mmCIF file of N, CA and C in Angstrom:
data_model
loop_
_atom_site.group_PDB
_atom_site.id
_atom_site.type_symbol
_atom_site.label_atom_id
_atom_site.label_comp_id
_atom_site.label_asym_id
_atom_site.label_seq_id
_atom_site.Cartn_x
_atom_site.Cartn_y
_atom_site.Cartn_z
ATOM 1 N N UNK A 1 4.922 -36.847 -22.726
ATOM 2 C CA UNK A 1 5.258 -35.451 -22.516
ATOM 3 C C UNK A 1 6.563 -35.147 -23.249
ATOM 4 N N UNK A 2 6.584 -34.025 -23.940
ATOM 5 C CA UNK A 2 7.806 -33.609 -24.636
ATOM 6 C C UNK A 2 8.865 -33.177 -23.626
ATOM 7 N N UNK A 3 10.118 -33.427 -23.969
ATOM 8 C CA UNK A 3 11.202 -33.022 -23.076
ATOM 9 C C UNK A 3 11.813 -31.685 -23.483
ATOM 10 N N UNK A 4 11.536 -31.230 -24.699
ATOM 11 C CA UNK A 4 11.969 -29.905 -25.155
ATOM 12 C C UNK A 4 10.861 -29.310 -26.012
ATOM 13 N N UNK A 5 10.814 -28.002 -26.079
ATOM 14 C CA UNK A 5 9.847 -27.361 -26.963
ATOM 15 C C UNK A 5 10.200 -25.902 -27.169
ATOM 16 N N UNK A 6 9.752 -25.351 -28.273
ATOM 17 C CA UNK A 6 9.895 -23.927 -28.577
ATOM 18 C C UNK A 6 8.605 -23.242 -28.165
ATOM 19 N N UNK A 7 8.701 -22.195 -27.369
ATOM 20 C CA UNK A 7 7.532 -21.429 -26.945
ATOM 21 C C UNK A 7 7.647 -20.031 -27.514
ATOM 22 N N UNK A 8 6.674 -19.630 -28.286
ATOM 23 C CA UNK A 8 6.695 -18.306 -28.895
ATOM 24 C C UNK A 8 5.895 -17.338 -28.039
ATOM 25 N N UNK A 9 6.468 -16.168 -27.804
ATOM 26 C CA UNK A 9 5.806 -15.154 -26.987
ATOM 27 C C UNK A 9 4.504 -14.730 -27.636
ATOM 28 N N UNK A 10 3.519 -14.467 -26.810
ATOM 29 C CA UNK A 10 2.247 -13.968 -27.305
ATOM 30 C C UNK A 10 2.448 -12.550 -27.840
ATOM 31 N N UNK A 11 1.740 -12.193 -28.905
ATOM 32 C CA UNK A 11 1.931 -10.868 -29.505
ATOM 33 C C UNK A 11 1.122 -9.779 -28.810
ATOM 34 N N UNK A 12 1.096 -9.781 -27.492
ATOM 35 C CA UNK A 12 0.346 -8.759 -26.759
ATOM 36 C C UNK A 12 1.146 -7.473 -26.635
ATOM 37 N N UNK A 13 0.428 -6.386 -26.634
ATOM 38 C CA UNK A 13 1.068 -5.101 -26.363
ATOM 39 C C UNK A 13 0.999 -4.856 -24.855
ATOM 40 N N UNK A 14 1.782 -3.902 -24.386
ATOM 41 C CA UNK A 14 1.711 -3.550 -22.973
ATOM 42 C C UNK A 14 0.330 -3.008 -22.669
ATOM 43 N N UNK A 15 -0.229 -3.388 -21.546
ATOM 44 C CA UNK A 15 -1.520 -2.866 -21.116
ATOM 45 C C UNK A 15 -1.364 -2.249 -19.733
ATOM 46 N N UNK A 16 -2.044 -1.156 -19.514
ATOM 47 C CA UNK A 16 -1.974 -0.480 -18.221
ATOM 48 C C UNK A 16 -2.895 -1.186 -17.249
ATOM 49 N N UNK A 17 -2.410 -1.364 -16.046
ATOM 50 C CA UNK A 17 -3.181 -2.102 -15.061
ATOM 51 C C UNK A 17 -2.833 -1.623 -13.657
ATOM 52 N N UNK A 18 -3.841 -1.343 -12.810
ATOM 53 C CA UNK A 18 -3.541 -1.091 -11.393
ATOM 54 C C UNK A 18 -3.188 -2.418 -10.744
ATOM 55 N N UNK A 19 -2.397 -2.387 -9.697
ATOM 56 C CA UNK A 19 -2.010 -3.668 -9.112
ATOM 57 C C UNK A 19 -1.922 -3.628 -7.594
ATOM 58 N N UNK A 20 -2.685 -4.484 -6.949
ATOM 59 C CA UNK A 20 -2.651 -4.688 -5.502
ATOM 60 C C UNK A 20 -2.739 -3.386 -4.700
ATOM 61 N N UNK A 21 -3.580 -2.474 -5.144
ATOM 62 C CA UNK A 21 -3.792 -1.241 -4.398
ATOM 63 C C UNK A 21 -2.645 -0.262 -4.463
ATOM 64 N N UNK A 22 -1.724 -0.460 -5.392
ATOM 65 C CA UNK A 22 -0.610 0.473 -5.552
ATOM 66 C C UNK A 22 -1.089 1.786 -6.153
ATOM 67 N N UNK A 23 -0.149 2.670 -6.480
ATOM 68 C CA UNK A 23 -0.533 3.942 -7.073
ATOM 69 C C UNK A 23 0.196 4.129 -8.397
ATOM 70 N N UNK A 24 -0.402 4.911 -9.259
ATOM 71 C CA UNK A 24 0.203 5.185 -10.549
ATOM 72 C C UNK A 24 -0.039 4.060 -11.541
ATOM 73 N N UNK A 25 0.719 4.087 -12.617
ATOM 74 C CA UNK A 25 0.555 3.136 -13.711
ATOM 75 C C UNK A 25 1.428 1.908 -13.523
ATOM 76 N N UNK A 26 1.011 0.842 -14.162
ATOM 77 C CA UNK A 26 1.730 -0.429 -14.155
ATOM 78 C C UNK A 26 1.458 -1.036 -15.505
ATOM 79 N N UNK A 27 2.483 -1.300 -16.282
ATOM 80 C CA UNK A 27 2.305 -1.818 -17.629
ATOM 81 C C UNK A 27 2.781 -3.256 -17.692
ATOM 82 N N UNK A 28 1.910 -4.136 -18.189
ATOM 83 C CA UNK A 28 2.179 -5.572 -18.194
ATOM 84 C C UNK A 28 2.076 -6.094 -19.622
ATOM 85 N N UNK A 29 3.088 -6.840 -20.034
ATOM 86 C CA UNK A 29 3.025 -7.578 -21.291
ATOM 87 C C UNK A 29 3.087 -9.051 -20.930
ATOM 88 N N UNK A 30 2.005 -9.768 -21.181
ATOM 89 C CA UNK A 30 1.916 -11.180 -20.853
ATOM 90 C C UNK A 30 2.675 -11.963 -21.913
ATOM 91 N N UNK A 31 3.905 -12.366 -21.619
ATOM 92 C CA UNK A 31 4.721 -13.082 -22.593
ATOM 93 C C UNK A 31 4.241 -14.513 -22.779
ATOM 94 N N UNK A 32 4.107 -15.217 -21.682
ATOM 95 C CA UNK A 32 3.683 -16.610 -21.717
ATOM 96 C C UNK A 32 2.780 -16.867 -20.522
ATOM 97 N N UNK A 33 1.721 -17.647 -20.746
ATOM 98 C CA UNK A 33 0.761 -17.896 -19.690
ATOM 99 C C UNK A 33 0.274 -19.337 -19.802
ATOM 100 N N UNK A 34 0.404 -20.101 -18.722
ATOM 101 C CA UNK A 34 -0.027 -21.487 -18.722
ATOM 102 C C UNK A 34 0.728 -22.318 -19.746
ATOM 103 N N UNK A 35 2.059 -22.151 -19.784
ATOM 104 C CA UNK A 35 2.839 -22.696 -20.882
ATOM 105 C C UNK A 35 3.302 -24.121 -20.678
ATOM 106 N N UNK A 36 3.351 -24.594 -19.479
ATOM 107 C CA UNK A 36 3.947 -25.895 -19.210
ATOM 108 C C UNK A 36 2.880 -26.983 -19.155
ATOM 109 N N UNK A 37 3.153 -28.123 -19.790
ATOM 110 C CA UNK A 37 2.238 -29.255 -19.677
ATOM 111 C C UNK A 37 2.057 -29.648 -18.216
ATOM 112 N N UNK A 38 3.106 -29.491 -17.433
ATOM 113 C CA UNK A 38 3.050 -29.826 -16.011
ATOM 114 C C UNK A 38 2.606 -28.628 -15.182
ATOM 115 N N UNK A 39 2.411 -27.476 -15.832
ATOM 116 C CA UNK A 39 1.960 -26.247 -15.173
ATOM 117 C C UNK A 39 2.866 -25.797 -14.040
ATOM 118 N N UNK A 40 4.167 -26.014 -14.180
ATOM 119 C CA UNK A 40 5.122 -25.523 -13.190
ATOM 120 C C UNK A 40 5.259 -24.011 -13.336
ATOM 121 N N UNK A 41 5.438 -23.541 -14.575
ATOM 122 C CA UNK A 41 5.465 -22.105 -14.843
ATOM 123 C C UNK A 41 4.042 -21.667 -15.141
ATOM 124 N N UNK A 42 3.516 -20.778 -14.316
ATOM 125 C CA UNK A 42 2.148 -20.311 -14.518
ATOM 126 C C UNK A 42 2.094 -19.127 -15.476
ATOM 127 N N UNK A 43 3.077 -18.213 -15.373
ATOM 128 C CA UNK A 43 3.158 -17.122 -16.337
ATOM 129 C C UNK A 43 4.515 -16.450 -16.287
ATOM 130 N N UNK A 44 4.806 -15.701 -17.347
ATOM 131 C CA UNK A 44 5.979 -14.837 -17.415
ATOM 132 C C UNK A 44 5.484 -13.502 -17.954
ATOM 133 N N UNK A 45 5.734 -12.433 -17.205
ATOM 134 C CA UNK A 45 5.345 -11.078 -17.606
ATOM 135 C C UNK A 45 6.583 -10.218 -17.803
ATOM 136 N N UNK A 46 6.520 -9.331 -18.763
ATOM 137 C CA UNK A 46 7.494 -8.259 -18.951
ATOM 138 C C UNK A 46 6.779 -7.010 -18.443
ATOM 139 N N UNK A 47 7.242 -6.446 -17.346
ATOM 140 C CA UNK A 47 6.535 -5.363 -16.666
ATOM 141 C C UNK A 47 7.342 -4.075 -16.655
ATOM 142 N N UNK A 48 6.612 -2.964 -16.694
ATOM 143 C CA UNK A 48 7.214 -1.633 -16.593
ATOM 144 C C UNK A 48 6.469 -0.862 -15.514
ATOM 145 N N UNK A 49 7.221 -0.319 -14.573
ATOM 146 C CA UNK A 49 6.681 0.527 -13.508
ATOM 147 C C UNK A 49 7.313 1.903 -13.674
ATOM 148 N N UNK A 50 6.530 2.919 -14.117
ATOM 149 C CA UNK A 50 7.091 4.255 -14.318
ATOM 150 C C UNK A 50 7.513 4.913 -13.000
ATOM 151 N N UNK A 51 8.373 5.934 -13.072
ATOM 152 C CA UNK A 51 8.791 6.650 -11.866
ATOM 153 C C UNK A 51 7.587 7.143 -11.060
ATOM 154 N N UNK A 52 7.674 6.983 -9.749
ATOM 155 C CA UNK A 52 6.620 7.440 -8.846
ATOM 156 C C UNK A 52 5.484 6.448 -8.655
ATOM 157 N N UNK A 53 5.483 5.350 -9.402
ATOM 158 C CA UNK A 53 4.421 4.350 -9.289
ATOM 159 C C UNK A 53 4.810 3.263 -8.294
ATOM 160 N N UNK A 54 3.779 2.599 -7.768
ATOM 161 C CA UNK A 54 3.991 1.539 -6.777
ATOM 162 C C UNK A 54 3.104 0.337 -7.076
ATOM 163 N N UNK A 55 3.640 -0.827 -6.862
ATOM 164 C CA UNK A 55 2.911 -2.088 -6.887
ATOM 165 C C UNK A 55 2.642 -2.400 -5.427
ATOM 166 N N UNK A 56 1.383 -2.457 -5.032
ATOM 167 C CA UNK A 56 1.032 -2.583 -3.621
ATOM 168 C C UNK A 56 1.557 -3.832 -2.946
ATOM 169 N N UNK A 57 1.870 -3.702 -1.676
ATOM 170 C CA UNK A 57 2.320 -4.847 -0.877
ATOM 171 C C UNK A 57 1.148 -5.816 -0.739
ATOM 172 N N UNK A 58 1.440 -7.094 -0.958
ATOM 173 C CA UNK A 58 0.423 -8.129 -0.846
ATOM 174 C C UNK A 58 1.065 -9.426 -0.376
ATOM 175 N N UNK A 59 0.232 -10.288 0.196
ATOM 176 C CA UNK A 59 0.691 -11.562 0.758
ATOM 177 C C UNK A 59 0.574 -12.687 -0.257
ATOM 178 N N UNK A 60 1.464 -13.657 -0.105
ATOM 179 C CA UNK A 60 1.341 -14.947 -0.776
ATOM 180 C C UNK A 60 1.092 -15.948 0.351
ATOM 181 N N UNK A 61 -0.173 -16.226 0.641
ATOM 182 C CA UNK A 61 -0.502 -17.041 1.814
ATOM 183 C C UNK A 61 0.106 -18.436 1.776
ATOM 184 N N UNK A 62 0.457 -18.917 2.944
ATOM 185 C CA UNK A 62 1.025 -20.264 3.089
ATOM 186 C C UNK A 62 -0.118 -21.253 3.303
ATOM 187 N N UNK A 63 -1.013 -21.317 2.311
ATOM 188 C CA UNK A 63 -2.212 -22.145 2.461
ATOM 189 C C UNK A 63 -2.203 -23.388 1.581
ATOM 190 N N UNK A 64 -1.023 -23.759 1.110
ATOM 191 C CA UNK A 64 -0.936 -24.950 0.278
ATOM 192 C C UNK A 64 -0.961 -24.651 -1.208
ATOM 193 N N UNK A 65 -1.109 -23.385 -1.596
ATOM 194 C CA UNK A 65 -1.128 -23.040 -3.018
ATOM 195 C C UNK A 65 0.241 -23.287 -3.659
ATOM 196 N N UNK A 66 1.276 -23.303 -2.858
ATOM 197 C CA UNK A 66 2.644 -23.619 -3.286
ATOM 198 C C UNK A 66 3.067 -22.851 -4.533
ATOM 199 N N UNK A 67 3.197 -21.541 -4.406
ATOM 200 C CA UNK A 67 3.679 -20.770 -5.542
ATOM 201 C C UNK A 67 4.817 -19.857 -5.137
ATOM 202 N N UNK A 68 5.540 -19.398 -6.145
ATOM 203 C CA UNK A 68 6.630 -18.449 -5.966
ATOM 204 C C UNK A 68 6.535 -17.429 -7.086
ATOM 205 N N UNK A 69 6.950 -16.200 -6.805
ATOM 206 C CA UNK A 69 7.123 -15.198 -7.847
ATOM 207 C C UNK A 69 8.567 -14.732 -7.812
ATOM 208 N N UNK A 70 9.195 -14.743 -8.978
ATOM 209 C CA UNK A 70 10.574 -14.314 -9.147
ATOM 210 C C UNK A 70 10.567 -13.030 -9.953
ATOM 211 N N UNK A 71 11.278 -12.006 -9.478
ATOM 212 C CA UNK A 71 11.395 -10.717 -10.164
ATOM 213 C C UNK A 71 12.852 -10.535 -10.579
ATOM 214 N N UNK A 72 13.078 -10.360 -11.874
ATOM 215 C CA UNK A 72 14.411 -10.104 -12.422
ATOM 216 C C UNK A 72 14.421 -8.702 -12.990
ATOM 217 N N UNK A 73 15.215 -7.805 -12.404
ATOM 218 C CA UNK A 73 15.292 -6.421 -12.866
ATOM 219 C C UNK A 73 16.091 -6.345 -14.164
ATOM 220 N N UNK A 74 15.453 -5.826 -15.215
ATOM 221 C CA UNK A 74 16.088 -5.683 -16.523
ATOM 222 C C UNK A 74 16.725 -4.311 -16.699
ATOM 223 N N UNK A 75 16.075 -3.269 -16.165
ATOM 224 C CA UNK A 75 16.630 -1.912 -16.249
ATOM 225 C C UNK A 75 15.952 -1.014 -15.234
ATOM 226 N N UNK A 76 16.641 0.076 -14.901
ATOM 227 C CA UNK A 76 16.131 1.011 -13.916
ATOM 228 C C UNK A 76 16.474 0.566 -12.506
ATOM 229 N N UNK A 77 15.867 1.241 -11.544
ATOM 230 C CA UNK A 77 16.082 0.885 -10.140
ATOM 231 C C UNK A 77 14.869 1.311 -9.336
ATOM 232 N N UNK A 78 14.713 0.669 -8.187
ATOM 233 C CA UNK A 78 13.604 0.982 -7.302
ATOM 234 C C UNK A 78 13.836 0.327 -5.962
ATOM 235 N N UNK A 79 12.756 0.129 -5.220
ATOM 236 C CA UNK A 79 12.819 -0.479 -3.902
ATOM 237 C C UNK A 79 11.790 -1.590 -3.814
ATOM 238 N N UNK A 80 12.241 -2.785 -3.452
ATOM 239 C CA UNK A 80 11.327 -3.892 -3.169
ATOM 240 C C UNK A 80 10.983 -3.839 -1.693
ATOM 241 N N UNK A 81 9.781 -4.249 -1.369
ATOM 242 C CA UNK A 81 9.372 -4.413 0.020
ATOM 243 C C UNK A 81 9.180 -5.913 0.204
ATOM 244 N N UNK A 82 10.106 -6.543 0.911
ATOM 245 C CA UNK A 82 10.116 -7.991 1.098
ATOM 246 C C UNK A 82 9.876 -8.298 2.568
ATOM 247 N N UNK A 83 8.706 -8.847 2.881
ATOM 248 C CA UNK A 83 8.327 -9.131 4.269
ATOM 249 C C UNK A 83 8.534 -7.916 5.162
ATOM 250 N N UNK A 84 8.158 -6.744 4.643
ATOM 251 C CA UNK A 84 8.230 -5.500 5.409
ATOM 252 C C UNK A 84 9.574 -4.804 5.370
ATOM 253 N N UNK A 85 10.576 -5.428 4.785
ATOM 254 C CA UNK A 85 11.913 -4.833 4.715
ATOM 255 C C UNK A 85 12.121 -4.151 3.371
ATOM 256 N N UNK A 86 12.655 -2.922 3.384
ATOM 257 C CA UNK A 86 12.960 -2.185 2.161
ATOM 258 C C UNK A 86 14.305 -2.654 1.627
ATOM 259 N N UNK A 87 14.314 -3.102 0.364
ATOM 260 C CA UNK A 87 15.508 -3.672 -0.251
ATOM 261 C C UNK A 87 15.735 -2.995 -1.600
ATOM 262 N N UNK A 88 16.934 -2.427 -1.851
ATOM 263 C CA UNK A 88 17.205 -1.829 -3.161
ATOM 264 C C UNK A 88 17.049 -2.875 -4.268
ATOM 265 N N UNK A 89 16.518 -2.443 -5.420
ATOM 266 C CA UNK A 89 16.274 -3.330 -6.563
ATOM 267 C C UNK A 89 16.820 -2.637 -7.801
ATOM 268 N N UNK A 90 17.856 -3.239 -8.419
ATOM 269 C CA UNK A 90 18.520 -2.615 -9.565
ATOM 270 C C UNK A 90 18.800 -3.658 -10.639
ATOM 271 N N UNK A 91 19.227 -3.206 -11.795
ATOM 272 C CA UNK A 91 19.479 -4.080 -12.930
ATOM 273 C C UNK A 91 20.311 -5.294 -12.529
ATOM 274 N N UNK A 92 19.807 -6.476 -12.884
ATOM 275 C CA UNK A 92 20.486 -7.732 -12.584
ATOM 276 C C UNK A 92 20.042 -8.396 -11.298
ATOM 277 N N UNK A 93 19.375 -7.661 -10.408
ATOM 278 C CA UNK A 93 18.913 -8.244 -9.145
ATOM 279 C C UNK A 93 17.731 -9.180 -9.385
ATOM 280 N N UNK A 94 17.630 -10.198 -8.535
ATOM 281 C CA UNK A 94 16.502 -11.121 -8.544
ATOM 282 C C UNK A 94 15.947 -11.179 -7.127
ATOM 283 N N UNK A 95 14.635 -11.004 -6.999
ATOM 284 C CA UNK A 95 13.967 -11.156 -5.711
ATOM 285 C C UNK A 95 12.923 -12.254 -5.847
ATOM 286 N N UNK A 96 12.753 -13.034 -4.777
ATOM 287 C CA UNK A 96 11.808 -14.142 -4.778
ATOM 288 C C UNK A 96 10.843 -13.974 -3.613
ATOM 289 N N UNK A 97 9.559 -14.186 -3.876
ATOM 290 C CA UNK A 97 8.550 -14.220 -2.816
ATOM 291 C C UNK A 97 7.921 -15.605 -2.838
ATOM 292 N N UNK A 98 8.070 -16.320 -1.733
ATOM 293 C CA UNK A 98 7.539 -17.679 -1.608
ATOM 294 C C UNK A 98 6.282 -17.678 -0.742
ATOM 295 N N UNK A 99 5.640 -18.828 -0.641
ATOM 296 C CA UNK A 99 4.455 -18.967 0.208
ATOM 297 C C UNK A 99 4.737 -18.451 1.612
ATOM 298 N N UNK A 100 3.796 -17.696 2.138
ATOM 299 C CA UNK A 100 3.946 -17.134 3.470
ATOM 300 C C UNK A 100 4.636 -15.786 3.480
ATOM 301 N N UNK A 101 5.158 -15.350 2.330
ATOM 302 C CA UNK A 101 5.848 -14.068 2.242
ATOM 303 C C UNK A 101 4.928 -12.962 1.745
ATOM 304 N N UNK A 102 5.436 -11.755 1.798
ATOM 305 C CA UNK A 102 4.728 -10.606 1.222
ATOM 306 C C UNK A 102 5.742 -9.757 0.472
ATOM 307 N N UNK A 103 5.246 -9.064 -0.542
ATOM 308 C CA UNK A 103 6.138 -8.193 -1.303
ATOM 309 C C UNK A 103 5.355 -7.103 -2.022
ATOM 310 N N UNK A 104 6.085 -6.085 -2.410
ATOM 311 C CA UNK A 104 5.587 -4.960 -3.196
ATOM 312 C C UNK A 104 6.795 -4.297 -3.826
ATOM 313 N N UNK A 105 6.558 -3.303 -4.661
ATOM 314 C CA UNK A 105 7.679 -2.635 -5.322
ATOM 315 C C UNK A 105 7.343 -1.169 -5.546
ATOM 316 N N UNK A 106 8.357 -0.322 -5.380
ATOM 317 C CA UNK A 106 8.221 1.132 -5.561
ATOM 318 C C UNK A 106 9.267 1.574 -6.571
ATOM 319 N N UNK A 107 8.836 2.329 -7.573
ATOM 320 C CA UNK A 107 9.823 2.943 -8.458
ATOM 321 C C UNK A 107 10.104 4.325 -7.912
ATOM 322 N N UNK A 108 11.161 4.432 -7.107
ATOM 323 C CA UNK A 108 11.580 5.710 -6.549
ATOM 324 C C UNK A 108 12.783 6.253 -7.322
ATOM 325 N N UNK A 109 13.014 5.689 -8.509
ATOM 326 C CA UNK A 109 14.081 6.165 -9.389
ATOM 327 C C UNK A 109 13.572 7.205 -10.370
ATOM 328 N N UNK A 110 14.436 7.599 -11.311
ATOM 329 C CA UNK A 110 14.100 8.644 -12.280
ATOM 330 C C UNK A 110 13.741 8.110 -13.658
ATOM 331 N N UNK A 111 13.758 6.780 -13.833
ATOM 332 C CA UNK A 111 13.442 6.189 -15.130
ATOM 333 C C UNK A 111 12.531 4.990 -14.918
ATOM 334 N N UNK A 112 11.960 4.491 -16.024
ATOM 335 C CA UNK A 112 11.127 3.307 -15.926
ATOM 336 C C UNK A 112 11.893 2.160 -15.285
ATOM 337 N N UNK A 113 11.203 1.416 -14.433
ATOM 338 C CA UNK A 113 11.739 0.192 -13.839
ATOM 339 C C UNK A 113 11.131 -0.960 -14.629
ATOM 340 N N UNK A 114 11.983 -1.736 -15.297
ATOM 341 C CA UNK A 114 11.499 -2.834 -16.139
ATOM 342 C C UNK A 114 12.030 -4.146 -15.589
ATOM 343 N N UNK A 115 11.140 -5.134 -15.486
ATOM 344 C CA UNK A 115 11.536 -6.413 -14.914
ATOM 345 C C UNK A 115 10.642 -7.537 -15.417
ATOM 346 N N UNK A 116 11.166 -8.741 -15.358
ATOM 347 C CA UNK A 116 10.393 -9.941 -15.658
ATOM 348 C C UNK A 116 9.811 -10.478 -14.365
ATOM 349 N N UNK A 117 8.565 -10.945 -14.431
ATOM 350 C CA UNK A 117 7.939 -11.640 -13.306
ATOM 351 C C UNK A 117 7.666 -13.064 -13.776
ATOM 352 N N UNK A 118 8.198 -14.016 -13.036
ATOM 353 C CA UNK A 118 7.977 -15.426 -13.352
ATOM 354 C C UNK A 118 7.275 -16.051 -12.164
ATOM 355 N N UNK A 119 6.084 -16.588 -12.421
ATOM 356 C CA UNK A 119 5.342 -17.252 -11.347
ATOM 357 C C UNK A 119 5.390 -18.745 -11.589
ATOM 358 N N UNK A 120 5.827 -19.465 -10.566
ATOM 359 C CA UNK A 120 5.960 -20.913 -10.660
ATOM 360 C C UNK A 120 5.289 -21.552 -9.459
ATOM 361 N N UNK A 121 4.935 -22.798 -9.630
ATOM 362 C CA UNK A 121 4.395 -23.558 -8.486
ATOM 363 C C UNK A 121 5.148 -24.870 -8.382
ATOM 364 N N UNK A 122 5.170 -25.387 -7.202
ATOM 365 C CA UNK A 122 5.891 -26.639 -6.943
ATOM 366 C C UNK A 122 5.097 -27.824 -7.434
#
């Protein structure tokens, strides 16, 4: 197994996608998917949630799947819903949803909310 490597982003354009029963548009650019030989990182997305749009609240079941999703806010602001709690989400913030947790996101700001989503497994 290599100990270092260069990974080039896939040349995908943003695609519109509904997500987890949310409302409005959700734009996803799949930067890297299935990139690790050990499959620790499952994917990295560059996402845009326009004003007024929502990513529906959903569970990450504690059933042994052993995954986490990390959200890093790149620009804009909104509200994360973390285990039912409303949490402000702004540039530079990182939110994590682990097994057994639930999360969603609302763009209640006036500009696009842009963030990276990194999904990893143990």
